[in-house]
Coordinates of C-alpha atoms and ligand atoms in Angstrom, one line a residue:
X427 CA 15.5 22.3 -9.1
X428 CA 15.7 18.9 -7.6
X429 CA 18.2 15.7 -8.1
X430 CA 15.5 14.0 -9.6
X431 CA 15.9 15.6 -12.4
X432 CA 18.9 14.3 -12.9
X433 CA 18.5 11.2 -11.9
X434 CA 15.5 11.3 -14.9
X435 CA 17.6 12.7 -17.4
X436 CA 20.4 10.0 -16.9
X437 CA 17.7 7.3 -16.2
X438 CA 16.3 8.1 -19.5
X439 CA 18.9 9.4 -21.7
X440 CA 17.3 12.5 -22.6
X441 CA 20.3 14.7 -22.2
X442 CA 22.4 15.7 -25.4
X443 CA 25.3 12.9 -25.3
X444 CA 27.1 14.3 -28.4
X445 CA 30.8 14.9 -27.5
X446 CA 30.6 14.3 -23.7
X447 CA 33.6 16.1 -21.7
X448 CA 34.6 16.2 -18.3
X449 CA 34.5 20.2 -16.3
X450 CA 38.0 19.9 -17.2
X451 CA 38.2 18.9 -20.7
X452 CA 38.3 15.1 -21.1
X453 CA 36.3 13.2 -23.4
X454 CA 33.5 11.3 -22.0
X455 CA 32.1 7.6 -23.3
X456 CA 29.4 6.5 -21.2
X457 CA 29.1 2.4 -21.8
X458 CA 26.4 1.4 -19.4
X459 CA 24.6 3.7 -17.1
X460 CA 24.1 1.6 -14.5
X461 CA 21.6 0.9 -12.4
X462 CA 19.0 3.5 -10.6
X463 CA 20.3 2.4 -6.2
X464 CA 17.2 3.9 -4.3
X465 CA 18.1 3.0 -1.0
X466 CA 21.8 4.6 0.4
X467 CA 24.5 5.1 -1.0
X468 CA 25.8 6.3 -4.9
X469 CA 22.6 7.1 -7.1
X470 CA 23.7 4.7 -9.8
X471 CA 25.7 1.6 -9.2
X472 CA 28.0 -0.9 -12.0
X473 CA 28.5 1.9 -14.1
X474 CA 31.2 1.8 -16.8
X475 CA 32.3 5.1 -18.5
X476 CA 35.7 6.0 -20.5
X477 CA 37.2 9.1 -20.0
X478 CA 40.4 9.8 -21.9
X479 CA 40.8 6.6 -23.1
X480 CA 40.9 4.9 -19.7
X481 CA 38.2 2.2 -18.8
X482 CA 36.7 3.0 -15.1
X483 CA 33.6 1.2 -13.5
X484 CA 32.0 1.9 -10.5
X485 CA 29.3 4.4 -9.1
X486 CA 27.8 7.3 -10.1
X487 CA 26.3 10.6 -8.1
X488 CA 24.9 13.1 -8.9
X489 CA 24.0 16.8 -7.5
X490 CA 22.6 19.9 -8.4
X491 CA 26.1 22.0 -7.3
X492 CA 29.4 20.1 -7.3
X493 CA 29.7 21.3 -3.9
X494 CA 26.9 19.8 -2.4
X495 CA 29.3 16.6 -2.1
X496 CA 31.1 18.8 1.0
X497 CA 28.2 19.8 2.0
X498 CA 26.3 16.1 2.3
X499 CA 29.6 15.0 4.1
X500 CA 30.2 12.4 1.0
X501 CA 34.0 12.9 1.4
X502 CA 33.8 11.4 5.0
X503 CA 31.7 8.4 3.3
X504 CA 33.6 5.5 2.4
X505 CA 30.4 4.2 0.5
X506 CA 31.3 6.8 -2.0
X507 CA 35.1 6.3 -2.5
X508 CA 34.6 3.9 -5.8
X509 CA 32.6 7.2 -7.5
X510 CA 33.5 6.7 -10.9
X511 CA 32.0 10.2 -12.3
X512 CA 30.2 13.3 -10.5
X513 CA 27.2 14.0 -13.1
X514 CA 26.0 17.9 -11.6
X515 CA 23.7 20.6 -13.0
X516 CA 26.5 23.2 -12.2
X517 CA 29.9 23.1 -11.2
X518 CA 30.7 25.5 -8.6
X519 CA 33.8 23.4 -7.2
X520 CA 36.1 21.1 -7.8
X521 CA 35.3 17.7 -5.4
X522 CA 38.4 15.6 -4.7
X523 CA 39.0 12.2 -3.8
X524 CA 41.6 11.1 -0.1
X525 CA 43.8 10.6 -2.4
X526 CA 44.4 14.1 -3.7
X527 CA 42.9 13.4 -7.2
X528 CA 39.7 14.8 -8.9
X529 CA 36.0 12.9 -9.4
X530 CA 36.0 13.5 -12.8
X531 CA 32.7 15.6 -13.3
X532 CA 30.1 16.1 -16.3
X533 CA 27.8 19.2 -16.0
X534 CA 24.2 18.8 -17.6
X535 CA 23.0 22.5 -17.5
X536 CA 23.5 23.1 -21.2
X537 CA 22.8 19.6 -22.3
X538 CA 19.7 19.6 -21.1
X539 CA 16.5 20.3 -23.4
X540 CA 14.9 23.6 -22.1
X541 CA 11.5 22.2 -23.1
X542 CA 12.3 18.8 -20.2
X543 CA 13.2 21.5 -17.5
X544 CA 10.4 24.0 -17.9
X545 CA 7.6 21.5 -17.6
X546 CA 9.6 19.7 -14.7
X547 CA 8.8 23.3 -12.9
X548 CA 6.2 23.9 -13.8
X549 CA 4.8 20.1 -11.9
X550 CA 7.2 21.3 -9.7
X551 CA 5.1 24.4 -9.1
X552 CA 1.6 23.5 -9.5
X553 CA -1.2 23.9 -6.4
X554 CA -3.9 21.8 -8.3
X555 CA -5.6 18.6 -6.8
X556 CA -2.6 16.9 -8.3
X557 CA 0.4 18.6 -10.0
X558 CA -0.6 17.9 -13.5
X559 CA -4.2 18.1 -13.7
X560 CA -4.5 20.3 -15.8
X561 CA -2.0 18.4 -18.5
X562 CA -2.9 14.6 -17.2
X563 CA -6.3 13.9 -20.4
X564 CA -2.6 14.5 -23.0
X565 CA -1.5 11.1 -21.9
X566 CA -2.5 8.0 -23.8
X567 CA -4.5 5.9 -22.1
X568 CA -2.1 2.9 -22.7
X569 CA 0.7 4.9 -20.7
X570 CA -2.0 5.4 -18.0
X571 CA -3.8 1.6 -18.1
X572 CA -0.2 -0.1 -17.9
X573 CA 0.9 2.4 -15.1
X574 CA -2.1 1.8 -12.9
X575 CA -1.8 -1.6 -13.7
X576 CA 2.0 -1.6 -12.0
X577 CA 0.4 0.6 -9.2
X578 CA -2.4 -2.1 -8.0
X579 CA 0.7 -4.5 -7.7
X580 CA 2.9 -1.8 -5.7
X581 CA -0.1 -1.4 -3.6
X582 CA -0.4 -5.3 -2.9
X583 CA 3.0 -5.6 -2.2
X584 CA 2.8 -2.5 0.2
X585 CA -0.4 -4.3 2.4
X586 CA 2.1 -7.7 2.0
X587 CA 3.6 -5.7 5.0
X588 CA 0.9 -5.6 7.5
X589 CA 0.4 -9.4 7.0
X590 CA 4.3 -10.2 7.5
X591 CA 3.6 -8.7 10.9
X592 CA 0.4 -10.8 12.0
X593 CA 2.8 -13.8 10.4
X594 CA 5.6 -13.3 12.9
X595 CA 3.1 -12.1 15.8
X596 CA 1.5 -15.9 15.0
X597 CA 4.3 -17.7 14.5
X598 CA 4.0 -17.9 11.0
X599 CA 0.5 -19.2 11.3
X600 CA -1.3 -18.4 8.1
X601 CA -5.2 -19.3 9.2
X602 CA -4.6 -17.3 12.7
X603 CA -2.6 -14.5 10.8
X604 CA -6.0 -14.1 8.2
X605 CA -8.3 -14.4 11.1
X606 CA -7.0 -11.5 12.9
X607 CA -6.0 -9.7 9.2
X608 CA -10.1 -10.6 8.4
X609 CA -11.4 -9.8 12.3
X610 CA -10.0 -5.8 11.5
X611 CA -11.4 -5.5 8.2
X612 CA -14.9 -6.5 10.1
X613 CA -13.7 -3.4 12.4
X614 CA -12.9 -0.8 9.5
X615 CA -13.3 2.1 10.1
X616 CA -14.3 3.0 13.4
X617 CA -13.7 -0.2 15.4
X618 CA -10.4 -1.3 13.7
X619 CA -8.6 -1.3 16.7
X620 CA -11.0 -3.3 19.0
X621 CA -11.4 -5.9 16.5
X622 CA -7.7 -6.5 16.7
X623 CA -7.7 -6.7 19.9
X624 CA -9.8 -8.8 20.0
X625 CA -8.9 -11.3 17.7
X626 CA -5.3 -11.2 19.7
X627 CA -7.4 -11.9 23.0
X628 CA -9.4 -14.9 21.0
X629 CA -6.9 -17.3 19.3
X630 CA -8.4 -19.3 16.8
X631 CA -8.3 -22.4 18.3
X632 CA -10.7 -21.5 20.3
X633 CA -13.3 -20.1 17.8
X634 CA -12.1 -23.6 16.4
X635 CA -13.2 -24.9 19.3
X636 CA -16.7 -24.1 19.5
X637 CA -17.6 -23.3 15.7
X638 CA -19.8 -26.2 15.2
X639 CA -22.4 -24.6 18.0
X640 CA -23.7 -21.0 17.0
X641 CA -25.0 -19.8 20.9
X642 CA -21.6 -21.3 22.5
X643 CA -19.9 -18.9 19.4
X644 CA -22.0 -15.8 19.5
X645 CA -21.0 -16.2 23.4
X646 CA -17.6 -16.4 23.2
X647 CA -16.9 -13.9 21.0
X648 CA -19.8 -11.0 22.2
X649 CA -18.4 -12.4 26.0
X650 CA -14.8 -11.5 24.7
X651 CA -14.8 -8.5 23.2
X652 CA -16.9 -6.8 26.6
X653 CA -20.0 -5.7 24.5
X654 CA -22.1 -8.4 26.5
X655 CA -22.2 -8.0 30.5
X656 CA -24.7 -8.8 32.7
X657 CA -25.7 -5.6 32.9
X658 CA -26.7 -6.1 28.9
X659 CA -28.1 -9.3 29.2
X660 CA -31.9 -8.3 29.6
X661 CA -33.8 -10.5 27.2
X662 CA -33.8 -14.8 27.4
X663 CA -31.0 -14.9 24.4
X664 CA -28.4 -12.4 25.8
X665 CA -28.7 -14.0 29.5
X666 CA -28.1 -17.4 27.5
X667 CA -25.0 -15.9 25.9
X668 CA -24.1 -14.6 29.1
X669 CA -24.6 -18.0 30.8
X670 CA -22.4 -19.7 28.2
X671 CA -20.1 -17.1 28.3
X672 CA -19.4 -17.3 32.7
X673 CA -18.9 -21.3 31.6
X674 CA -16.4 -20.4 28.5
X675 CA -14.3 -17.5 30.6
X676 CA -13.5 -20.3 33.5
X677 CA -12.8 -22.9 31.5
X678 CA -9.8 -21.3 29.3
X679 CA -9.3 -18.1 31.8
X680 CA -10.6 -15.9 29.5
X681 CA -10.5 -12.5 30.4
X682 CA -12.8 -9.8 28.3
X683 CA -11.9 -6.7 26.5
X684 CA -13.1 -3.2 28.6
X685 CA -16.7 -2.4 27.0
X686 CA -15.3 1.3 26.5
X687 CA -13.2 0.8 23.7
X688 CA -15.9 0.0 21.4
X689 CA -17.3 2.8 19.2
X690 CA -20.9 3.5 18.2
X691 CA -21.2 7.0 17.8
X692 CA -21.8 8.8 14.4
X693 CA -22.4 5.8 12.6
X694 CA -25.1 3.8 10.9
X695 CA -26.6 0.8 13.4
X696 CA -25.8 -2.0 10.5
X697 CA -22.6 -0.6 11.0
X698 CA -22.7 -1.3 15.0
X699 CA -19.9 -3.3 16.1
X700 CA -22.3 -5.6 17.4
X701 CA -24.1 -6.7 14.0
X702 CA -20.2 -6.9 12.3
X703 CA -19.2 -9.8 15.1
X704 CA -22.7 -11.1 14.5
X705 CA -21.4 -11.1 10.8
X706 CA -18.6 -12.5 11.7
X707 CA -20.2 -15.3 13.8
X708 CA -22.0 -16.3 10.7
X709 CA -18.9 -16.6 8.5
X710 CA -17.1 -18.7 10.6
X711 CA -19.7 -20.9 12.0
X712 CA -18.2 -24.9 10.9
X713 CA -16.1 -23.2 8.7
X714 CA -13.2 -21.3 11.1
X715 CA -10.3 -21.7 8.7
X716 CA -11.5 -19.9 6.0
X717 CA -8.2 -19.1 4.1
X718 CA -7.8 -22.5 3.3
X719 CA -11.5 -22.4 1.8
X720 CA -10.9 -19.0 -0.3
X721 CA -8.2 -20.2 -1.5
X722 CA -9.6 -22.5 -3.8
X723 CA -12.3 -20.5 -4.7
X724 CA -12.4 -19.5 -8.5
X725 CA -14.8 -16.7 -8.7
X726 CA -15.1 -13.2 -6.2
X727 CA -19.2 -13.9 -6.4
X728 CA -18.0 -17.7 -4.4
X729 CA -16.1 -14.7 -1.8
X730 CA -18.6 -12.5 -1.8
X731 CA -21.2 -15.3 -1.1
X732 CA -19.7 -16.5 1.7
X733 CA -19.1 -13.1 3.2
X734 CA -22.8 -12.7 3.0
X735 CA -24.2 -15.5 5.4
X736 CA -26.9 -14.9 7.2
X737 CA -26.7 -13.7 11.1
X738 CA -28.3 -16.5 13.9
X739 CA -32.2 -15.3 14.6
X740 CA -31.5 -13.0 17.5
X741 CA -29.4 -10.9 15.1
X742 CA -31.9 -10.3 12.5
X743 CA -34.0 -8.2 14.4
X744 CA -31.6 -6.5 16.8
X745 CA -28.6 -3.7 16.4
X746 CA -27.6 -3.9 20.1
X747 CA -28.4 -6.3 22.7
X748 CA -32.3 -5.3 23.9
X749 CA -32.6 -3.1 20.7
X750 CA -34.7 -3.6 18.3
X751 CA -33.8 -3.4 14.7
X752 CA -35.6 -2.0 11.8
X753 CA -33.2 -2.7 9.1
X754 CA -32.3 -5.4 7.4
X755 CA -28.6 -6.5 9.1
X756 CA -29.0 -10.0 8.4
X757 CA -25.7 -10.2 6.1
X758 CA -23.5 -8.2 5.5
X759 CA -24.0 -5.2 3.0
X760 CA -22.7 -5.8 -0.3
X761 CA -20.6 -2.6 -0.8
X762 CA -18.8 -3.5 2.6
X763 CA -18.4 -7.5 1.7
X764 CA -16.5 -5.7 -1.3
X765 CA -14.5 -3.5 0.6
X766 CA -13.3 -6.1 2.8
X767 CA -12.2 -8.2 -0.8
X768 CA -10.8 -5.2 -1.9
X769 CA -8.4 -4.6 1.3
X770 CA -7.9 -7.3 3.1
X771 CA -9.0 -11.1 1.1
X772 CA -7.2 -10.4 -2.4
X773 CA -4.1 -8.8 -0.8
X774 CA -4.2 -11.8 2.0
X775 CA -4.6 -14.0 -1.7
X776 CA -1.4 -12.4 -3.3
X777 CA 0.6 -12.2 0.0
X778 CA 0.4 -15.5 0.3
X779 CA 0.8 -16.5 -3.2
X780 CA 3.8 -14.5 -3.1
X781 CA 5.2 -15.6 0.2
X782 CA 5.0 -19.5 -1.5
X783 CA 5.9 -18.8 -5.0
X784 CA 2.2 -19.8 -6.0
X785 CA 1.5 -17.2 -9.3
X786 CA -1.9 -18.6 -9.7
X787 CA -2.9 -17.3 -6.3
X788 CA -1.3 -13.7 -7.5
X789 CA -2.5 -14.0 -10.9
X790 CA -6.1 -15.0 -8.9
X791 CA -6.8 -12.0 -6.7
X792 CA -5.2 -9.4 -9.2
X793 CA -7.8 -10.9 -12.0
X794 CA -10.4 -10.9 -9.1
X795 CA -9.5 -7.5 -8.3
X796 CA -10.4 -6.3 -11.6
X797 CA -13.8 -8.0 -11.5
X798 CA -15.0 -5.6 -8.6
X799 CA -16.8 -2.2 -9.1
X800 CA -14.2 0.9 -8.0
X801 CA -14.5 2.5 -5.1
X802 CA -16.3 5.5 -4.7
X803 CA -14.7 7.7 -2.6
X804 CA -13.6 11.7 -2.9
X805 CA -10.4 11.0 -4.2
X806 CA -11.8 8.2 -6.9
X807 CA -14.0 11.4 -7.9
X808 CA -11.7 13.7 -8.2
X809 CA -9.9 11.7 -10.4
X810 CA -13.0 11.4 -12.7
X811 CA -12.9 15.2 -12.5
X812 CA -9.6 15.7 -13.8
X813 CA -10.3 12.9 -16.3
X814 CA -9.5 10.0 -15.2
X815 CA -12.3 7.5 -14.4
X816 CA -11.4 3.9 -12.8
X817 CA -12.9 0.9 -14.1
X818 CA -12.8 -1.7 -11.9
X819 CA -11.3 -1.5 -8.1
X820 CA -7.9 -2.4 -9.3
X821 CA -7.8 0.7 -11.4
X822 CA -9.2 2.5 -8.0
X823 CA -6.9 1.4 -5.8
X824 CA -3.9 2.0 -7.9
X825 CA -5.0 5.5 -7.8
X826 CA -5.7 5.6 -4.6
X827 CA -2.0 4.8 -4.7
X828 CA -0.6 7.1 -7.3
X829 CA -2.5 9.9 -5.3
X830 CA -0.7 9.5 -1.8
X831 CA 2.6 8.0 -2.8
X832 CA 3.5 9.8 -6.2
X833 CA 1.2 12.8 -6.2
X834 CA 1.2 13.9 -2.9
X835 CA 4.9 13.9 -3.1
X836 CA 5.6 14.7 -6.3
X837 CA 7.4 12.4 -7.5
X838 CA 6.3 13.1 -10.9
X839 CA 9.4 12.0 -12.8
X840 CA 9.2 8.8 -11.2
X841 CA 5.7 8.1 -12.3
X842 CA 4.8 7.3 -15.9
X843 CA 2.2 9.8 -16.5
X844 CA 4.3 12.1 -15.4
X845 CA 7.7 10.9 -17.6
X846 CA 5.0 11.5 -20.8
X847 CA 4.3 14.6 -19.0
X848 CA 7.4 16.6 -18.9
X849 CA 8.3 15.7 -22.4
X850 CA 4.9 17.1 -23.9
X851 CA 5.3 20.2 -26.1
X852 CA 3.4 23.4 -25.1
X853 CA 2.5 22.8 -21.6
X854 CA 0.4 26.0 -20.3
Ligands
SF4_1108 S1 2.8 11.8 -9.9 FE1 2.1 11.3 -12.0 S2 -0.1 11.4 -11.9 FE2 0.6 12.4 -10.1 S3 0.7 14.5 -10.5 FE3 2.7 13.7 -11.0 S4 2.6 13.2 -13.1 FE4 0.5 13.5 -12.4

C-alpha cells in the first residue's frame, strides 16, 4: 500500500464520508478538499474542514501510519505547521503539533471500499507488459480517446523543454534555436549528437550567408562537420567542395568537427550521415529560415513537401564521397520526413505557439499531428496486442507517453484508464 491511494481516494471522494470523526472522537465536516500540491510540501493545500464545530483552513497530509510524520521529519518542517488535518490508513500514534496540541487525524482503513483497494494491488502487483493489460479492452474507448488526447499535449509540453534550452543557448533566437532543434532531428538516431554539434559550430548566419549558392553550401557544411578532407576529396566535385571549403574556413575561422565522431556502422547507406546533410543542404538552399515558412503553412503534405527536396546532382548517385550509390537517396524517405514532423516540427509549432500565446499555432500542429500515420515501433505493437491500436501519430505518441511516464511507474491511479480501472467489479 502506497500514499497514492490515498491521495486517489480523497482526490476522488470514493471513501465513505457518512459521519466523519477524528481518531479521537470529533465530528468531521469536510467543506472543500483542496487542491492535489504535486511538488513539496502538504499533499493538499486551501483546504477547509470543521471539526467540532470550529472552522479550520489550511493543508492537508496524508500517510499510510500516523507515525510516518516522525519518521519523514515533518515535525522539523515548518512547511507543514498550518496542517489542518492528518488523513492516514492506520493510526499507530498520535502526531503533535510545537505547540503541544494534536493534528487532528481521520483514518480511512474502514472507509475504504474493499473492492477500490484489492484492484489497486492487484496493478500494484502485476508483471504484465503494462500493469493492467489484462483488464485495459474493459475501459470505454471515450475514457481512453480523451486520455490519450491529454497525453499528446503532456508530451508536447514535455519536448517544450529541450527547445527552452536551444532558446536560451541562442539568445532567445527562434530561427537559430529551430535550426539546431531541425539539424538533430536530421541526426536521429545514431548521429544525433554530431549534428548538434554541428549546428552549434555553424550558426545560421552563415548557412544564411551562402544559401543562395548550392556548391558554396554543400561546402560549408560537409567542410564543417569533418566528413569532407582532402583525403576524401577524390572525384572533380568533392575537390571543388574542398576548394570552397579552404576559402570558407579562412574567411570566418572556421574550424571543422573531428571526422571520428560521425557514425556509419550498422546502418542503412540512405541513412549515412552524409546523404542526411545532403538532405539538409536541399531544404535550406534560399530558404534558411524555415520556421518562419512552416509556420504559415496550412497542411502537413506543404511540410512534408518541403522536407522532401531533392539532393544537388552529386548526391543522387553517391552515399559517401567516391561511393557510388544504388538507391534512390535523392529526398528524404517519407517515413523519416514523418518522424522528424512528428518529434521535432509540430512540437517546435506548439512551443512556440505556446511560448507567444498564439492557439492557432497549438491548435495547428496538434490537428496536424493527428493527420499523420502512427508510429510503428514495438511498443505501438504491443499496445495493439493488449488492445489498444493508435490511429493517427498523436494517439502513438501519447502512448508512447502513457507507457514510460505512467506505466512504467505505475502510476496507475493517476492515469484515467487506470481511475476506471480500479473501480471495475470482478477484476481476475
Ligand atoms: S498507467 Fe494506466 S494504462 Fe498504464 S498500466 Fe496503469 S492503468 Fe494501465
Amino acid at each position: 500500500m502506497k500514499e497514492d491511494i490515498l491521495h486517489f481516494v480523497w482526490r476522488t471522494k470514493k471513501f465513505d464520508l457518512h459521519k466523519l470523526e477524528t481518531s479521537t472522537g470529533e465530528p468531521i465536516e469536510i467543506l472543500s478538499f483542496g487542491q492535489h500540491n504535486h511538488d513539496q510540501g502538504p499533499d493538499f493545500s486551501n483546504a477547509r474542514v470543521k471539526i467540532n464545530e470550529t472552522l479550520w483552513a489550511g493543508h492537508v497530509e496524508m500517510h499510510i501510519k500516523s507515525s510516518d510524520w516522525y519518521r519523514h521529519r515533518h515535525d522539523t518542517d515548518l512547511a507543514y505547521e498550518n496542517v489542518i488535518l492528518h488523513v492516514v490508513w492506520e493510526d499507530d500514534q498520535p502526531v503533535m503539533r510545537k505547540d503541544g496540541t494534536m493534528i487532528p487525524c481521520l483514518v480511512l482503513k474502514q472507509r475504504v471500499p474493499h473492492q477500490l483497494t484489492y484492484n489497486y494491488q492487484y496493478l500494484q502487483a502485476s508483471e504484465t507488459w503494462i500493469p493492467c493489460e489484462k483488464v485495459i479492452h474493459n475501459v470505454d474507448p471515450l475514457t481512453v480517446s480523451s486520455w490519450l488526447s491529454r497525453l499528446a499535449v503532456e508530451r508536447f509540453v514535455q519536448k517544450a523543454l529541450t527547445f527552452q534550452s536551444l532558446m536560451k543557448e541562442t539568445a532567445q533566437h527562434v530561427e537559430e534555436s529551430f535550426y539546431r532543434a531541425l539539424m538533430s532531428a536530421f541526426g536521429l538516431p545514431q548521429n544525433k549528437q554530431p549534428f548538434e554539434q554541428l549546428a552549434a559550430a555553424l550558426p545560421l548566419s552563415l548557412i544564411d550567408k551562402y544559401s543562395h549558392d548550392r556548391t558554396m553550401l554543400e561546402a560549408l557544411l560537409f567542410g564543417q562537420s569533418g566528413l569532407l578532407n582532402s583525403k576524401v576529396a577524390q572525384d572533380p566535385y568533392a575537390q571543388e567542395l574542398w576548394q570552397q571549403y579552404q576559402y570558407l574556413m579562412h574567411k570566418h575561422s572556421l574550424q571543422p568537427l573531428p571526422m571520428s565522431l560521425w557514425k556509419f556502422g550498422r546502418m542503412r547507406p540512405p541513412s549515412f550521415p552524409t546523404v542526411r546533410l545532403a538532405q539538409f543542404a536541399a531544404i535550406v538552399a534560399d530558404q534558411p529560415r524555415l520556421f518562419a515558412i512552416i509556420s504559415e503553412m496550412d497542411s502537413i503534405d506543404e511540410i512534408k513537401k518541403l522536407l522532401k527536396k531533392p539532393v544537388s546532382p552529386y548526391w543522387q548517385k553517391h552515399y559517401r564521397f567516391g561511393d557510388q550509390g544504388k538507391g534512390d537517396t535523392s529526398t528524404l524517405g517519407a517515413a523519416t520526413a514523418d518522424i522528424i514532423c512528428i518529434n521535432t516540427i509540430l512540437p517546435f509549432l506548439f512551443f512556440y505557439g505556446k511560448q507567444r500565446r498564439i492557439d492557432t499555432l497549438t491548435d495547428k500542429a496538434l490537428s496536424m499531428l493527428e493527420e499523420l500515420k502512427p508510429e510503428n515501433n514495438s511498443s505501438i505493437k504491443n499496445w495493439k496486442k493488449s488492445g489498444i491500436t493508435a490511429k493517427n501519430a498523436m494517439e502513438s505518441q501519447a502512448l508512447l507517453q502513457l507507457k514510460k511516464t505512467y506505466c512504467d511507474q505505475k502510476k496507475c491511479l493517476q492515469c484515467s484508464i487506470g481511475a476506471k480501472i480500479i473501480q471495475q467489479k470482478n477484476l481476475p
